[in-house]
Amino acid sequence: MNGKRWRYRLEYFVFRIIVAMIQAMTVRQSVRFAKGLARIVTCVLPRKLTRYGVAAENIRTAFGTDLPDREVDRIIRGMWEHLFRMIVEIAQAPRKMCRENVYEFVDVPQAVWCVRTMSSGRPVILLSGHYGNWEVGNCTFGLFGFSMAAVARDLDNPYLHAWFARFREQTSHQLISKSGGSTEMIEYMKRRGTIGLLGDQDAGRKGLFVDFFGKPASTFKSIALMAMEYEALILVGYTRRLADDFDRYSWTRFEMGIVDVIDPRDFEAADAIEGITQAYTQALERAIRLAPEQYFWLHRRWKSIPDPKRKVRAERHSKAA
């Protein structure tokens, strides 16, 4: 136990040194730093170590097996650059973003639609995926005055977990553990609050299979069930990084967009769970297509395979009903 605690402390010490270095850099230097790390990962390290095969397989599943190798490499290189820039932006955000200047760095083309949804008087599930900088998106909502409960997995390292918890809570958000946090989520729904979720991970063989880039992907049913139970609106959005223009702006700029607002009352009861799940999954797909290099392709999204027997039983049950 002591050995693990000291390892966690060492990891946190190294992490804080890196954060301090990033915060001491100019914006241009930090971007070059992130791009340099991405170049090392994609050009120096062995592909097996960087899970190149997993990313390439996922990209070809999404965009077709005939996608040229050059395009696959471009997306993967862009993904790593994006991930390292995310780290840079999270480290810099507390010193760069505030309520007075948030509109300088974040463009919200559907601001009216967003405000109407968040102010509807109904509970809201703010849904996104591992796409763009979702942490900056959460921070932006807080700066706009819309607090929420951000649902996330606990980090193994308690010191790192506490640091990220402080980052998420500094704009009046509450952090809810993905493991065992259902009671707190229900309370938020009952109080007509907002819950922030990422809904693009594999749900295992018992999940609901809906199309994602044209191929069945196991997806959690809990989001649809919660929306139906509490008549919550599902706002599917994203926060993607825009092209750099440091001659005009002092920091990175983002577009915070809404792809869809899904109302569970628009679906027939018999097909609501599948219809809602398919609707938000397709909305996430539309967002990812805007900038595929800003998506986390390292997760095995199509890992689970539908059970043919379950499909047959479901079809029989549907016909009987």
mmCIF file of C-alpha atoms in Angstrom:
data_model
loop_
_atom_site.group_PDB
_atom_site.id
_atom_site.type_symbol
_atom_site.label_atom_id
_atom_site.label_comp_id
_atom_site.label_asym_id
_atom_site.label_seq_id
_atom_site.Cartn_x
_atom_site.Cartn_y
_atom_site.Cartn_z
ATOM 1 C CA MET A 1 0.000 0.000 0.000
ATOM 2 C CA ASN A 2 2.779 2.437 0.901
ATOM 3 C CA GLY A 3 4.578 1.631 -2.339
ATOM 4 C CA LYS A 4 1.477 2.451 -4.374
ATOM 5 C CA ARG A 5 0.952 5.704 -2.476
ATOM 6 C CA TRP A 6 4.522 6.808 -3.181
ATOM 7 C CA ARG A 7 4.084 5.909 -6.864
ATOM 8 C CA TYR A 8 0.938 8.018 -7.006
ATOM 9 C CA ARG A 9 2.789 10.897 -5.375
ATOM 10 C CA LEU A 10 5.649 10.613 -7.849
ATOM 11 C CA GLU A 11 3.211 10.577 -10.798
ATOM 12 C CA TYR A 12 1.464 13.633 -9.407
ATOM 13 C CA PHE A 13 4.793 15.417 -8.827
ATOM 14 C CA VAL A 14 5.839 14.805 -12.444
ATOM 15 C CA PHE A 15 2.392 15.873 -13.652
ATOM 16 C CA ARG A 16 2.551 19.154 -11.720
ATOM 17 C CA ILE A 17 6.023 19.891 -13.098
ATOM 18 C CA ILE A 18 4.704 19.401 -16.644
ATOM 19 C CA VAL A 19 1.681 21.619 -15.891
ATOM 20 C CA ALA A 20 3.978 24.326 -14.476
ATOM 21 C CA MET A 21 6.164 24.138 -17.600
ATOM 22 C CA ILE A 22 3.124 24.457 -19.869
ATOM 23 C CA GLN A 23 1.761 27.395 -17.889
ATOM 24 C CA ALA A 24 5.128 29.157 -18.172
ATOM 25 C CA MET A 25 5.161 28.794 -21.968
ATOM 26 C CA THR A 26 3.733 31.254 -24.427
ATOM 27 C CA VAL A 27 0.743 29.964 -26.382
ATOM 28 C CA ARG A 28 2.821 29.470 -29.526
ATOM 29 C CA GLN A 29 5.478 27.576 -27.563
ATOM 30 C CA SER A 30 2.873 25.306 -25.960
ATOM 31 C CA VAL A 31 1.398 24.471 -29.360
ATOM 32 C CA ARG A 32 4.848 23.625 -30.727
ATOM 33 C CA PHE A 33 5.431 21.500 -27.618
ATOM 34 C CA ALA A 34 2.224 19.506 -28.234
ATOM 35 C CA LYS A 35 3.017 19.052 -31.925
ATOM 36 C CA GLY A 36 6.524 17.890 -31.065
ATOM 37 C CA LEU A 37 5.200 15.226 -28.692
ATOM 38 C CA ALA A 38 2.726 14.083 -31.359
ATOM 39 C CA ARG A 39 5.592 13.791 -33.851
ATOM 40 C CA ILE A 40 7.539 11.597 -31.413
ATOM 41 C CA VAL A 41 4.537 9.320 -30.840
ATOM 42 C CA THR A 42 3.734 8.892 -34.533
ATOM 43 C CA CYS A 43 7.234 8.891 -36.039
ATOM 44 C CA VAL A 44 9.582 7.536 -33.356
ATOM 45 C CA LEU A 45 7.760 5.182 -31.000
ATOM 46 C CA PRO A 46 6.811 1.660 -32.158
ATOM 47 C CA ARG A 47 3.298 1.501 -33.572
ATOM 48 C CA LYS A 48 2.379 -1.371 -31.285
ATOM 49 C CA LEU A 49 3.148 0.785 -28.270
ATOM 50 C CA THR A 50 0.931 3.640 -29.523
ATOM 51 C CA ARG A 51 -1.978 1.335 -30.513
ATOM 52 C CA TYR A 52 -1.715 2.446 -34.139
ATOM 53 C CA GLY A 53 -3.453 -0.735 -35.298
ATOM 54 C CA VAL A 54 -6.519 -0.100 -33.109
ATOM 55 C CA ALA A 55 -6.852 3.490 -34.319
ATOM 56 C CA ALA A 56 -6.360 2.541 -37.980
ATOM 57 C CA GLU A 57 -8.943 -0.240 -37.736
ATOM 58 C CA ASN A 58 -11.490 2.099 -36.148
ATOM 59 C CA ILE A 59 -10.908 4.805 -38.759
ATOM 60 C CA ARG A 60 -11.358 2.360 -41.619
ATOM 61 C CA THR A 61 -14.481 0.944 -39.970
ATOM 62 C CA ALA A 62 -15.882 4.460 -39.878
ATOM 63 C CA PHE A 63 -14.774 5.766 -43.278
ATOM 64 C CA GLY A 64 -14.317 2.649 -45.380
ATOM 65 C CA THR A 65 -11.652 -0.010 -45.858
ATOM 66 C CA ASP A 66 -10.483 1.675 -49.068
ATOM 67 C CA LEU A 67 -9.380 4.810 -47.214
ATOM 68 C CA PRO A 68 -5.778 5.540 -48.350
ATOM 69 C CA ASP A 69 -2.975 4.868 -45.870
ATOM 70 C CA ARG A 70 -1.899 8.503 -46.169
ATOM 71 C CA GLU A 71 -5.309 9.700 -44.970
ATOM 72 C CA VAL A 72 -5.339 7.205 -42.089
ATOM 73 C CA ASP A 73 -1.890 8.418 -41.028
ATOM 74 C CA ARG A 74 -3.040 12.040 -41.255
ATOM 75 C CA ILE A 75 -6.017 11.433 -38.977
ATOM 76 C CA ILE A 76 -3.949 9.479 -36.436
ATOM 77 C CA ARG A 77 -1.204 12.109 -36.374
ATOM 78 C CA GLY A 78 -3.868 14.791 -35.956
ATOM 79 C CA MET A 79 -5.493 12.788 -33.136
ATOM 80 C CA TRP A 80 -2.265 12.654 -31.138
ATOM 81 C CA GLU A 81 -1.630 16.338 -31.720
ATOM 82 C CA HIS A 82 -5.177 17.022 -30.540
ATOM 83 C CA LEU A 83 -4.766 14.915 -27.377
ATOM 84 C CA PHE A 84 -1.540 16.668 -26.389
ATOM 85 C CA ARG A 85 -3.075 20.054 -27.131
ATOM 86 C CA MET A 86 -6.001 19.107 -24.878
ATOM 87 C CA ILE A 87 -3.557 18.639 -22.009
ATOM 88 C CA VAL A 88 -2.004 22.013 -22.794
ATOM 89 C CA GLU A 89 -5.399 23.721 -22.940
ATOM 90 C CA ILE A 90 -6.611 22.185 -19.672
ATOM 91 C CA ALA A 91 -3.452 23.416 -17.958
ATOM 92 C CA GLN A 92 -3.826 26.911 -19.424
ATOM 93 C CA ALA A 93 -7.617 27.334 -19.229
ATOM 94 C CA PRO A 94 -7.826 28.591 -15.607
ATOM 95 C CA ARG A 95 -5.450 31.433 -16.463
ATOM 96 C CA LYS A 96 -6.883 32.203 -19.896
ATOM 97 C CA MET A 97 -10.651 31.849 -19.656
ATOM 98 C CA CYS A 98 -12.999 33.906 -17.489
ATOM 99 C CA ARG A 99 -16.571 35.126 -17.725
ATOM 100 C CA GLU A 100 -15.468 38.474 -19.169
ATOM 101 C CA ASN A 101 -13.493 37.058 -22.130
ATOM 102 C CA VAL A 102 -15.102 33.673 -22.845
ATOM 103 C CA TYR A 103 -16.701 34.899 -26.089
ATOM 104 C CA GLU A 104 -13.243 35.825 -27.393
ATOM 105 C CA PHE A 105 -12.206 32.177 -27.328
ATOM 106 C CA VAL A 106 -15.467 30.272 -27.810
ATOM 107 C CA ASP A 107 -17.821 30.750 -30.760
ATOM 108 C CA VAL A 108 -21.389 29.554 -30.079
ATOM 109 C CA PRO A 109 -23.274 29.659 -33.415
ATOM 110 C CA GLN A 110 -26.473 28.188 -31.916
ATOM 111 C CA ALA A 111 -26.397 30.253 -28.709
ATOM 112 C CA VAL A 112 -30.136 30.986 -28.749
ATOM 113 C CA TRP A 113 -31.012 27.302 -29.207
ATOM 114 C CA CYS A 114 -28.600 26.385 -26.413
ATOM 115 C CA VAL A 115 -29.969 28.946 -23.936
ATOM 116 C CA ARG A 116 -33.573 27.975 -24.688
ATOM 117 C CA THR A 117 -32.798 24.310 -24.029
ATOM 118 C CA MET A 118 -30.844 24.940 -20.830
ATOM 119 C CA SER A 119 -33.569 27.333 -19.582
ATOM 120 C CA SER A 120 -36.546 25.158 -20.547
ATOM 121 C CA GLY A 121 -37.463 24.279 -16.963
ATOM 122 C CA ARG A 122 -36.943 20.593 -17.731
ATOM 123 C CA PRO A 123 -33.971 18.446 -16.722
ATOM 124 C CA VAL A 124 -31.220 18.355 -19.358
ATOM 125 C CA ILE A 125 -28.711 15.672 -20.267
ATOM 126 C CA LEU A 126 -25.779 17.451 -21.906
ATOM 127 C CA LEU A 127 -24.306 14.695 -24.049
ATOM 128 C CA SER A 128 -21.039 14.639 -25.943
ATOM 129 C CA GLY A 129 -18.310 12.159 -26.805
ATOM 130 C CA HIS A 130 -14.529 11.882 -26.632
ATOM 131 C CA TYR A 131 -14.339 14.509 -29.335
ATOM 132 C CA GLY A 132 -12.865 17.984 -29.359
ATOM 133 C CA ASN A 133 -12.011 19.464 -25.976
ATOM 134 C CA TRP A 134 -14.967 18.392 -23.845
ATOM 135 C CA GLU A 135 -13.283 19.775 -20.714
ATOM 136 C CA VAL A 136 -13.163 23.292 -22.180
ATOM 137 C CA GLY A 137 -16.814 22.796 -23.170
ATOM 138 C CA ASN A 138 -17.803 22.005 -19.576
ATOM 139 C CA CYS A 139 -15.816 24.997 -18.347
ATOM 140 C CA THR A 140 -17.564 27.254 -20.876
ATOM 141 C CA PHE A 141 -21.030 26.211 -19.711
ATOM 142 C CA GLY A 142 -20.009 27.077 -16.165
ATOM 143 C CA LEU A 143 -18.745 30.511 -17.245
ATOM 144 C CA PHE A 144 -22.083 31.086 -19.004
ATOM 145 C CA GLY A 145 -23.778 30.457 -15.662
ATOM 146 C CA PHE A 146 -25.114 26.967 -16.378
ATOM 147 C CA SER A 147 -23.836 24.691 -13.631
ATOM 148 C CA MET A 148 -24.123 20.929 -14.027
ATOM 149 C CA ALA A 149 -23.167 17.602 -12.572
ATOM 150 C CA ALA A 150 -20.264 16.254 -14.644
ATOM 151 C CA VAL A 151 -20.210 12.460 -14.634
ATOM 152 C CA ALA A 152 -16.727 10.960 -15.017
ATOM 153 C CA ARG A 153 -14.728 7.880 -14.102
ATOM 154 C CA ASP A 154 -12.560 8.152 -11.006
ATOM 155 C CA LEU A 155 -8.853 8.263 -11.814
ATOM 156 C CA ASP A 156 -6.742 5.549 -10.197
ATOM 157 C CA ASN A 157 -4.321 8.133 -8.826
ATOM 158 C CA PRO A 158 -6.197 10.014 -6.055
ATOM 159 C CA TYR A 159 -3.926 13.070 -6.317
ATOM 160 C CA LEU A 160 -4.525 13.409 -10.060
ATOM 161 C CA HIS A 161 -8.231 12.784 -9.489
ATOM 162 C CA ALA A 162 -8.367 15.626 -6.948
ATOM 163 C CA TRP A 163 -6.595 18.006 -9.359
ATOM 164 C CA PHE A 164 -9.025 17.299 -12.194
ATOM 165 C CA ALA A 165 -11.954 17.504 -9.765
ATOM 166 C CA ARG A 166 -10.830 21.020 -8.757
ATOM 167 C CA PHE A 167 -10.522 21.979 -12.431
ATOM 168 C CA ARG A 168 -14.063 20.788 -13.181
ATOM 169 C CA GLU A 169 -15.587 22.295 -10.056
ATOM 170 C CA GLN A 170 -13.969 25.742 -10.315
ATOM 171 C CA THR A 171 -16.804 26.931 -12.586
ATOM 172 C CA SER A 172 -19.503 25.771 -10.101
ATOM 173 C CA HIS A 173 -19.902 22.257 -11.498
ATOM 174 C CA GLN A 174 -20.258 19.181 -9.300
ATOM 175 C CA LEU A 175 -18.300 16.031 -10.079
ATOM 176 C CA ILE A 176 -20.187 12.725 -9.884
ATOM 177 C CA SER A 177 -18.370 9.397 -9.995
ATOM 178 C CA LYS A 178 -19.368 7.217 -12.936
ATOM 179 C CA SER A 179 -19.175 4.252 -10.575
ATOM 180 C CA GLY A 180 -22.008 4.297 -8.064
ATOM 181 C CA GLY A 181 -23.209 7.801 -8.855
ATOM 182 C CA SER A 182 -26.706 6.854 -10.020
ATOM 183 C CA THR A 183 -28.398 8.195 -6.870
ATOM 184 C CA GLU A 184 -26.833 11.630 -7.321
ATOM 185 C CA MET A 185 -27.798 11.681 -11.013
ATOM 186 C CA ILE A 186 -31.398 10.846 -10.146
ATOM 187 C CA GLU A 187 -31.455 13.688 -7.618
ATOM 188 C CA TYR A 188 -30.246 16.108 -10.305
ATOM 189 C CA MET A 189 -32.964 14.916 -12.673
ATOM 190 C CA LYS A 190 -35.632 15.309 -9.989
ATOM 191 C CA ARG A 191 -34.455 18.870 -9.331
ATOM 192 C CA ARG A 192 -34.582 19.593 -13.083
ATOM 193 C CA GLY A 193 -30.832 20.060 -13.175
ATOM 194 C CA THR A 194 -28.262 19.340 -15.882
ATOM 195 C CA ILE A 195 -26.039 16.296 -16.134
ATOM 196 C CA GLY A 196 -22.978 16.218 -18.411
ATOM 197 C CA LEU A 197 -22.125 12.824 -19.919
ATOM 198 C CA LEU A 198 -19.894 11.267 -22.560
ATOM 199 C CA GLY A 199 -21.933 8.686 -24.436
ATOM 200 C CA ASP A 200 -19.678 7.058 -27.004
ATOM 201 C CA GLN A 201 -18.116 4.048 -25.263
ATOM 202 C CA ASP A 202 -18.673 0.345 -25.834
ATOM 203 C CA ALA A 203 -21.372 -1.056 -23.518
ATOM 204 C CA GLY A 204 -20.451 -4.719 -23.856
ATOM 205 C CA ARG A 205 -22.462 -7.572 -25.354
ATOM 206 C CA LYS A 206 -25.537 -6.714 -23.273
ATOM 207 C CA GLY A 207 -25.696 -3.157 -24.567
ATOM 208 C CA LEU A 208 -28.125 -1.871 -27.168
ATOM 209 C CA PHE A 209 -26.688 -2.124 -30.675
ATOM 210 C CA VAL A 210 -27.326 0.921 -32.847
ATOM 211 C CA ASP A 211 -25.567 2.138 -35.980
ATOM 212 C CA PHE A 212 -22.455 4.253 -35.543
ATOM 213 C CA PHE A 213 -20.843 5.153 -38.871
ATOM 214 C CA GLY A 214 -23.065 2.503 -40.448
ATOM 215 C CA LYS A 215 -21.950 -0.395 -38.252
ATOM 216 C CA PRO A 216 -23.702 -1.764 -35.123
ATOM 217 C CA ALA A 217 -22.030 -0.512 -31.941
ATOM 218 C CA SER A 218 -22.969 -1.542 -28.405
ATOM 219 C CA THR A 219 -24.369 1.515 -26.608
ATOM 220 C CA PHE A 220 -25.614 2.105 -23.072
ATOM 221 C CA LYS A 221 -29.421 2.188 -22.706
ATOM 222 C CA SER A 222 -29.258 4.121 -19.435
ATOM 223 C CA ILE A 223 -29.193 7.550 -21.109
ATOM 224 C CA ALA A 224 -32.436 6.895 -22.990
ATOM 225 C CA LEU A 225 -34.053 5.320 -19.933
ATOM 226 C CA MET A 226 -33.154 8.301 -17.740
ATOM 227 C CA ALA A 227 -34.411 10.760 -20.355
ATOM 228 C CA MET A 228 -37.715 8.883 -20.599
ATOM 229 C CA GLU A 229 -38.157 8.524 -16.843
ATOM 230 C CA TYR A 230 -37.673 12.241 -16.100
ATOM 231 C CA GLU A 231 -38.689 13.693 -19.494
ATOM 232 C CA ALA A 232 -35.219 15.169 -19.806
ATOM 233 C CA LEU A 233 -34.057 16.902 -22.969
ATOM 234 C CA ILE A 234 -30.864 15.463 -24.462
ATOM 235 C CA LEU A 235 -28.644 18.221 -25.832
ATOM 236 C CA VAL A 236 -26.007 16.658 -28.078
ATOM 237 C CA GLY A 237 -23.102 19.041 -28.490
ATOM 238 C CA TYR A 238 -19.374 19.377 -29.049
ATOM 239 C CA THR A 239 -16.483 21.774 -28.493
ATOM 240 C CA ARG A 240 -14.025 21.484 -31.370
ATOM 241 C CA ARG A 241 -10.819 23.431 -31.837
ATOM 242 C CA LEU A 242 -10.769 25.961 -34.663
ATOM 243 C CA ALA A 243 -7.797 26.896 -36.847
ATOM 244 C CA ASP A 244 -5.085 28.799 -35.006
ATOM 245 C CA ASP A 245 -4.887 32.552 -35.523
ATOM 246 C CA PHE A 246 -2.549 33.835 -32.825
ATOM 247 C CA ASP A 247 -1.972 37.091 -34.702
ATOM 248 C CA ARG A 248 -5.574 38.081 -33.861
ATOM 249 C CA TYR A 249 -6.315 36.056 -30.726
ATOM 250 C CA SER A 250 -4.250 35.474 -27.604
ATOM 251 C CA TRP A 251 -5.303 31.847 -27.157
ATOM 252 C CA THR A 252 -6.835 28.857 -28.929
ATOM 253 C CA ARG A 253 -10.363 29.326 -30.251
ATOM 254 C CA PHE A 254 -13.186 26.784 -30.171
ATOM 255 C CA GLU A 255 -16.596 26.251 -31.677
ATOM 256 C CA MET A 256 -19.197 25.019 -29.212
ATOM 257 C CA GLY A 257 -21.982 23.630 -31.362
ATOM 258 C CA ILE A 258 -25.291 21.846 -30.907
ATOM 259 C CA VAL A 259 -25.942 18.926 -33.221
ATOM 260 C CA ASP A 260 -29.388 17.986 -31.934
ATOM 261 C CA VAL A 261 -31.814 18.396 -29.043
ATOM 262 C CA ILE A 262 -33.711 15.150 -28.495
ATOM 263 C CA ASP A 263 -37.058 15.177 -26.710
ATOM 264 C CA PRO A 264 -38.066 11.704 -25.426
ATOM 265 C CA ARG A 265 -41.729 12.703 -25.723
ATOM 266 C CA ASP A 266 -41.344 12.683 -29.521
ATOM 267 C CA PHE A 267 -40.895 8.894 -29.574
ATOM 268 C CA GLU A 268 -43.489 6.123 -29.419
ATOM 269 C CA ALA A 269 -43.169 4.218 -26.148
ATOM 270 C CA ALA A 270 -42.514 0.850 -27.815
ATOM 271 C CA ASP A 271 -39.523 2.133 -29.797
ATOM 272 C CA ALA A 272 -38.339 4.973 -27.573
ATOM 273 C CA ILE A 273 -35.219 3.379 -26.077
ATOM 274 C CA GLU A 274 -33.762 2.340 -29.420
ATOM 275 C CA GLY A 275 -34.975 5.488 -31.189
ATOM 276 C CA ILE A 276 -33.423 7.863 -28.634
ATOM 277 C CA THR A 277 -30.169 5.898 -28.475
ATOM 278 C CA GLN A 278 -29.882 5.820 -32.266
ATOM 279 C CA ALA A 279 -30.711 9.530 -32.526
ATOM 280 C CA TYR A 280 -27.983 10.720 -30.164
ATOM 281 C CA THR A 281 -25.440 8.259 -31.582
ATOM 282 C CA GLN A 282 -26.026 9.559 -35.095
ATOM 283 C CA ALA A 283 -25.791 13.130 -33.789
ATOM 284 C CA LEU A 284 -22.375 12.363 -32.296
ATOM 285 C CA GLU A 285 -21.326 10.863 -35.632
ATOM 286 C CA ARG A 286 -22.297 14.054 -37.454
ATOM 287 C CA ALA A 287 -20.162 16.067 -35.043
ATOM 288 C CA ILE A 288 -17.142 13.779 -35.459
ATOM 289 C CA ARG A 289 -17.306 14.073 -39.245
ATOM 290 C CA LEU A 290 -16.618 17.815 -38.899
ATOM 291 C CA ALA A 291 -13.077 17.099 -37.631
ATOM 292 C CA PRO A 292 -12.240 13.358 -37.462
ATOM 293 C CA GLU A 293 -8.721 14.084 -36.213
ATOM 294 C CA GLN A 294 -10.206 15.480 -32.982
ATOM 295 C CA TYR A 295 -11.853 12.173 -32.039
ATOM 296 C CA PHE A 296 -10.375 9.553 -29.692
ATOM 297 C CA TRP A 297 -9.940 6.633 -32.112
ATOM 298 C CA LEU A 298 -8.004 4.511 -29.609
ATOM 299 C CA HIS A 299 -11.151 3.203 -27.895
ATOM 300 C CA ARG A 300 -12.512 -0.061 -29.352
ATOM 301 C CA ARG A 301 -15.966 1.329 -30.110
ATOM 302 C CA TRP A 302 -16.996 -1.709 -32.169
ATOM 303 C CA LYS A 303 -15.407 -4.264 -29.842
ATOM 304 C CA SER A 304 -18.673 -6.017 -28.929
ATOM 305 C CA ILE A 305 -20.489 -8.058 -31.561
ATOM 306 C CA PRO A 306 -24.273 -8.468 -31.598
ATOM 307 C CA ASP A 307 -25.526 -11.869 -30.439
ATOM 308 C CA PRO A 308 -27.554 -13.340 -33.348
ATOM 309 C CA LYS A 309 -29.779 -15.273 -30.902
ATOM 310 C CA ARG A 310 -30.689 -12.100 -29.011
ATOM 311 C CA LYS A 311 -31.526 -10.374 -32.307
ATOM 312 C CA VAL A 312 -33.843 -13.194 -33.348
ATOM 313 C CA ARG A 313 -35.567 -13.153 -29.939
ATOM 314 C CA ALA A 314 -35.982 -9.385 -30.116
ATOM 315 C CA GLU A 315 -37.523 -9.609 -33.595
ATOM 316 C CA ARG A 316 -39.960 -12.316 -32.425
ATOM 317 C CA HIS A 317 -40.928 -10.239 -29.397
ATOM 318 C CA SER A 318 -41.483 -7.187 -31.623
ATOM 319 C CA LYS A 319 -43.731 -9.131 -33.990
ATOM 320 C CA ALA A 320 -45.704 -10.620 -31.080
ATOM 321 C CA ALA A 321 -46.266 -7.180 -29.622
#
